[in-house]
mmCIF file of C-alpha atoms in Angstrom:
data_model
loop_
_atom_site.group_PDB
_atom_site.id
_atom_site.type_symbol
_atom_site.label_atom_id
_atom_site.label_comp_id
_atom_site.label_asym_id
_atom_site.label_seq_id
_atom_site.Cartn_x
_atom_site.Cartn_y
_atom_site.Cartn_z
ATOM 1 C CA MET A 226 2.033 14.800 -9.129
ATOM 2 C CA LYS A 227 0.371 17.672 -7.388
ATOM 3 C CA ILE A 228 -2.758 17.165 -5.177
ATOM 4 C CA ARG A 229 -4.713 18.931 -2.438
ATOM 5 C CA VAL A 230 -6.740 16.828 0.060
ATOM 6 C CA GLU A 231 -8.559 17.443 3.311
ATOM 7 C CA ARG A 232 -6.001 16.613 6.129
ATOM 8 C CA SER A 233 -8.350 14.898 8.499
ATOM 9 C CA VAL A 234 -9.728 12.451 5.833
ATOM 10 C CA PHE A 235 -6.279 11.823 4.545
ATOM 11 C CA LEU A 236 -4.788 11.192 7.917
ATOM 12 C CA ASP A 237 -7.628 8.717 8.904
ATOM 13 C CA ALA A 238 -7.009 6.730 5.703
ATOM 14 C CA VAL A 239 -3.269 6.604 6.210
ATOM 15 C CA LEU A 240 -3.669 5.490 9.880
ATOM 16 C CA LYS A 241 -5.881 2.641 8.748
ATOM 17 C CA MET A 242 -3.609 1.584 5.930
ATOM 18 C CA GLN A 243 -0.578 1.439 8.272
ATOM 19 C CA LYS A 244 -1.985 -1.841 9.528
ATOM 20 C CA THR A 245 -1.192 -3.478 6.199
ATOM 21 C CA VAL A 246 2.157 -2.011 5.675
ATOM 22 C CA GLY A 247 5.268 -4.201 6.230
ATOM 23 C CA ALA A 248 7.169 -3.242 9.418
ATOM 24 C CA LYS A 249 10.799 -4.057 8.564
ATOM 25 C CA SER A 250 10.935 -5.288 5.108
ATOM 26 C CA SER A 251 13.754 -6.221 2.854
ATOM 27 C CA MET A 252 11.820 -4.195 0.220
ATOM 28 C CA PRO A 253 11.528 -0.638 1.435
ATOM 29 C CA VAL A 254 8.667 0.012 -0.915
ATOM 30 C CA LEU A 255 6.482 -2.302 1.117
ATOM 31 C CA GLU A 256 6.864 0.025 4.049
ATOM 32 C CA GLY A 257 5.080 2.714 2.055
ATOM 33 C CA ILE A 258 1.719 3.663 0.713
ATOM 34 C CA LEU A 259 1.209 4.118 -2.965
ATOM 35 C CA LEU A 260 -0.532 7.425 -3.825
ATOM 36 C CA SER A 261 -2.090 7.470 -7.355
ATOM 37 C CA ALA A 262 -3.697 10.798 -8.376
ATOM 38 C CA GLU A 263 -6.008 11.193 -11.408
ATOM 39 C CA LYS A 264 -8.935 13.593 -12.362
ATOM 40 C CA GLY A 265 -10.123 14.533 -8.803
ATOM 41 C CA LEU A 266 -9.376 11.074 -7.417
ATOM 42 C CA LEU A 267 -6.633 9.900 -5.099
ATOM 43 C CA THR A 268 -6.208 6.251 -4.569
ATOM 44 C CA LEU A 269 -4.122 5.012 -1.624
ATOM 45 C CA SER A 270 -2.791 1.362 -1.741
ATOM 46 C CA SER A 271 -0.826 -0.596 0.917
ATOM 47 C CA TYR A 272 0.369 -4.160 0.440
ATOM 48 C CA ASN A 273 2.791 -6.473 2.443
ATOM 49 C CA LEU A 274 2.635 -9.376 0.015
ATOM 50 C CA GLU A 275 0.058 -11.190 2.249
ATOM 51 C CA MET A 276 -2.593 -8.472 2.902
ATOM 52 C CA GLY A 277 -3.463 -5.321 0.928
ATOM 53 C CA MET A 278 -5.754 -2.370 1.251
ATOM 54 C CA LYS A 279 -7.012 0.312 -1.151
ATOM 55 C CA LYS A 280 -8.844 3.520 -0.375
ATOM 56 C CA GLU A 281 -10.241 6.086 -2.781
ATOM 57 C CA MET A 282 -10.930 9.629 -1.923
ATOM 58 C CA TYR A 283 -11.762 12.931 -3.640
ATOM 59 C CA ALA A 284 -8.829 15.291 -4.127
ATOM 60 C CA SER A 285 -8.045 18.339 -6.074
ATOM 61 C CA CYS A 286 -5.592 17.026 -8.720
ATOM 62 C CA GLU A 287 -3.509 19.636 -10.635
ATOM 63 C CA GLU A 288 -0.998 17.121 -11.888
ATOM 64 C CA GLU A 289 -1.664 13.343 -12.193
ATOM 65 C CA GLY A 290 0.972 10.872 -10.982
ATOM 66 C CA ASP A 291 2.009 8.086 -8.662
ATOM 67 C CA ILE A 292 4.500 7.964 -5.773
ATOM 68 C CA VAL A 293 5.219 5.672 -2.927
ATOM 69 C CA ILE A 294 5.733 7.476 0.567
ATOM 70 C CA ASN A 295 6.976 5.819 3.763
ATOM 71 C CA ALA A 296 3.618 5.233 5.731
ATOM 72 C CA ARG A 297 5.004 5.881 9.247
ATOM 73 C CA LEU A 298 6.650 9.057 8.127
ATOM 74 C CA LEU A 299 3.679 10.307 6.294
ATOM 75 C CA ALA A 300 1.363 9.532 9.296
ATOM 76 C CA ASP A 301 3.818 11.344 11.595
ATOM 77 C CA ILE A 302 3.804 14.405 9.347
ATOM 78 C CA LEU A 303 0.045 14.458 8.902
ATOM 79 C CA ARG A 304 -0.481 14.369 12.793
ATOM 80 C CA LYS A 305 1.778 17.409 13.231
ATOM 81 C CA LEU A 306 -0.035 19.539 10.592
ATOM 82 C CA ARG A 307 -2.702 21.912 11.718
ATOM 83 C CA GLY A 308 -4.078 23.123 8.467
ATOM 84 C CA ILE A 309 -7.457 22.076 6.989
ATOM 85 C CA ASP A 310 -6.025 20.850 3.695
ATOM 86 C CA VAL A 311 -2.770 19.234 2.768
ATOM 87 C CA GLU A 312 -0.936 19.818 -0.466
ATOM 88 C CA ILE A 313 1.476 17.236 -1.782
ATOM 89 C CA GLU A 314 3.727 17.993 -4.821
ATOM 90 C CA CYS A 315 6.232 15.466 -6.091
ATOM 91 C CA ASP A 316 8.947 16.308 -8.657
ATOM 92 C CA ASP A 317 10.925 14.098 -11.179
ATOM 93 C CA ARG A 318 13.633 13.340 -8.509
ATOM 94 C CA LEU A 319 10.940 11.855 -6.179
ATOM 95 C CA VAL A 320 11.134 14.639 -3.677
ATOM 96 C CA CYS A 321 7.771 15.186 -2.069
ATOM 97 C CA HIS A 322 6.915 18.699 -0.798
ATOM 98 C CA ILE A 323 4.023 18.379 1.809
ATOM 99 C CA ARG A 324 2.406 21.726 2.813
ATOM 100 C CA SER A 325 -0.374 22.686 5.175
ATOM 101 C CA GLY A 326 -0.740 26.137 6.492
ATOM 102 C CA GLU A 327 2.687 27.537 7.087
ATOM 103 C CA ALA A 328 4.255 24.109 7.588
ATOM 104 C CA VAL A 329 6.369 22.565 4.842
ATOM 105 C CA PHE A 330 8.052 19.160 4.779
ATOM 106 C CA ASP A 331 10.339 17.744 2.165
ATOM 107 C CA ILE A 332 10.790 13.950 2.023
ATOM 108 C CA MET A 333 12.006 11.409 -0.394
ATOM 109 C CA GLY A 334 9.432 9.270 -2.136
ATOM 110 C CA MET A 335 9.988 6.029 -3.865
ATOM 111 C CA GLU A 336 9.319 4.929 -7.492
ATOM 112 C CA ALA A 337 5.781 3.713 -7.902
ATOM 113 C CA ASN A 338 6.783 1.098 -10.565
ATOM 114 C CA ASP A 339 8.562 -0.774 -7.733
ATOM 115 C CA PHE A 340 5.395 -1.283 -5.714
ATOM 116 C CA PRO A 341 4.103 -4.810 -6.197
ATOM 117 C CA GLU A 342 0.669 -5.272 -7.854
ATOM 118 C CA MET A 343 -2.049 -6.604 -5.630
ATOM 119 C CA PRO A 344 -3.898 -9.566 -6.690
ATOM 120 C CA SER A 345 -7.492 -8.948 -7.816
ATOM 121 C CA VAL A 346 -10.518 -10.957 -7.605
ATOM 122 C CA ALA A 347 -12.458 -11.542 -10.856
ATOM 123 C CA GLU A 348 -15.927 -9.787 -10.880
ATOM 124 C CA HIS A 349 -17.803 -13.086 -11.305
ATOM 125 C CA LYS A 350 -16.274 -14.487 -8.080
ATOM 126 C CA THR A 351 -17.868 -11.977 -5.644
ATOM 127 C CA ILE A 352 -20.368 -12.597 -2.942
ATOM 128 C CA LYS A 353 -22.496 -10.405 -0.782
ATOM 129 C CA MET A 354 -23.306 -10.983 2.839
ATOM 130 C CA SER A 355 -23.876 -9.105 5.993
ATOM 131 C CA GLY A 356 -20.849 -7.632 7.710
ATOM 132 C CA ASN A 357 -22.188 -8.827 11.201
ATOM 133 C CA THR A 358 -22.555 -12.376 9.749
ATOM 134 C CA ILE A 359 -18.988 -12.602 8.611
ATOM 135 C CA LYS A 360 -17.729 -10.910 11.741
ATOM 136 C CA SER A 361 -19.590 -13.527 13.819
ATOM 137 C CA MET A 362 -18.187 -16.282 11.762
ATOM 138 C CA VAL A 363 -14.630 -15.122 12.187
ATOM 139 C CA ARG A 364 -15.154 -14.771 15.856
ATOM 140 C CA GLN A 365 -16.507 -18.236 16.247
ATOM 141 C CA THR A 366 -13.551 -19.804 14.355
ATOM 142 C CA SER A 367 -10.597 -17.604 15.320
ATOM 143 C CA PHE A 368 -10.003 -19.458 18.692
ATOM 144 C CA ALA A 369 -8.703 -22.514 16.653
ATOM 145 C CA VAL A 370 -6.087 -20.384 14.739
ATOM 146 C CA ALA A 371 -2.368 -21.119 15.698
ATOM 147 C CA ASN A 372 -0.876 -17.995 17.214
ATOM 148 C CA ASN A 373 2.615 -19.134 17.949
ATOM 149 C CA GLU A 374 5.675 -18.287 15.702
ATOM 150 C CA ASN A 375 6.661 -21.939 15.382
ATOM 151 C CA ALA A 376 3.285 -22.980 13.793
ATOM 152 C CA ARG A 377 3.107 -23.937 10.130
ATOM 153 C CA PRO A 378 1.933 -21.014 8.118
ATOM 154 C CA VAL A 379 -1.138 -22.936 6.894
ATOM 155 C CA LEU A 380 -2.358 -23.145 10.540
ATOM 156 C CA THR A 381 -2.159 -19.373 11.221
ATOM 157 C CA GLY A 382 -5.248 -18.388 9.280
ATOM 158 C CA ILE A 383 -8.883 -19.211 8.586
ATOM 159 C CA LYS A 384 -9.849 -20.958 5.345
ATOM 160 C CA PHE A 385 -12.839 -19.610 3.479
ATOM 161 C CA GLU A 386 -14.521 -22.125 1.300
ATOM 162 C CA ILE A 387 -17.406 -21.289 -1.020
ATOM 163 C CA LYS A 388 -19.292 -24.146 -2.556
ATOM 164 C CA ASN A 389 -22.916 -24.871 -3.497
ATOM 165 C CA ASN A 390 -24.305 -21.561 -2.224
ATOM 166 C CA GLU A 391 -22.633 -21.965 1.140
ATOM 167 C CA ILE A 392 -19.639 -20.334 2.823
ATOM 168 C CA LYS A 393 -17.637 -22.342 5.294
ATOM 169 C CA LEU A 394 -14.912 -21.020 7.542
ATOM 170 C CA ILE A 395 -12.313 -23.565 8.867
ATOM 171 C CA ALA A 396 -9.535 -23.084 11.372
ATOM 172 C CA ILE A 397 -7.243 -25.629 12.987
ATOM 173 C CA ASP A 398 -4.143 -25.229 15.104
ATOM 174 C CA GLY A 399 -3.172 -28.898 15.527
ATOM 175 C CA SER A 400 -5.291 -29.660 18.457
ATOM 176 C CA ARG A 401 -8.513 -27.634 17.988
ATOM 177 C CA LEU A 402 -10.828 -27.547 14.938
ATOM 178 C CA ALA A 403 -13.523 -24.936 14.320
ATOM 179 C CA ILE A 404 -15.932 -25.033 11.349
ATOM 180 C CA ARG A 405 -18.718 -22.535 10.814
ATOM 181 C CA LYS A 406 -21.210 -22.674 7.916
ATOM 182 C CA GLU A 407 -23.659 -20.201 6.563
ATOM 183 C CA ARG A 408 -26.073 -20.287 3.502
ATOM 184 C CA LEU A 409 -25.589 -17.669 0.912
ATOM 185 C CA ILE A 410 -28.594 -15.913 -0.439
#
């Protein structure tokens, strides 16, 4: 794989994706970001088996390929670089050469085949609604989410239920219950 991408855009995406990367995982590949390059497009994926994120950006792609790079290490390197563009070249031994301006970093990547596949939502199961509406609904129900470590996992989230052209968010922590409904258009 050999790509060239704008450093500031790439750094911004990596910093956002770090939020979905596993901190200390028994699977080191979950601590990384999957970089997939093909025909002028770079796709970044992070996934911790509970939550995932994908970001696509334009990049100059001389060689197509996939590699997983540790997210924390990649973010630290990108912060230190001062060049406008970043070039990443990975060889068959998974060594990644990261260059920007006069700076060069060599780090070990991980095999892309080891990265778990994210679940996908079928196209016929999508809905559209205002970002402000969903943000408001989450705010109005999140107070009833259990936030202690001893809580059952089912109580530590918000249930999204979509039926009969209506979306309903439900949260419960054992003593509080919050339900918020909204009609879908």
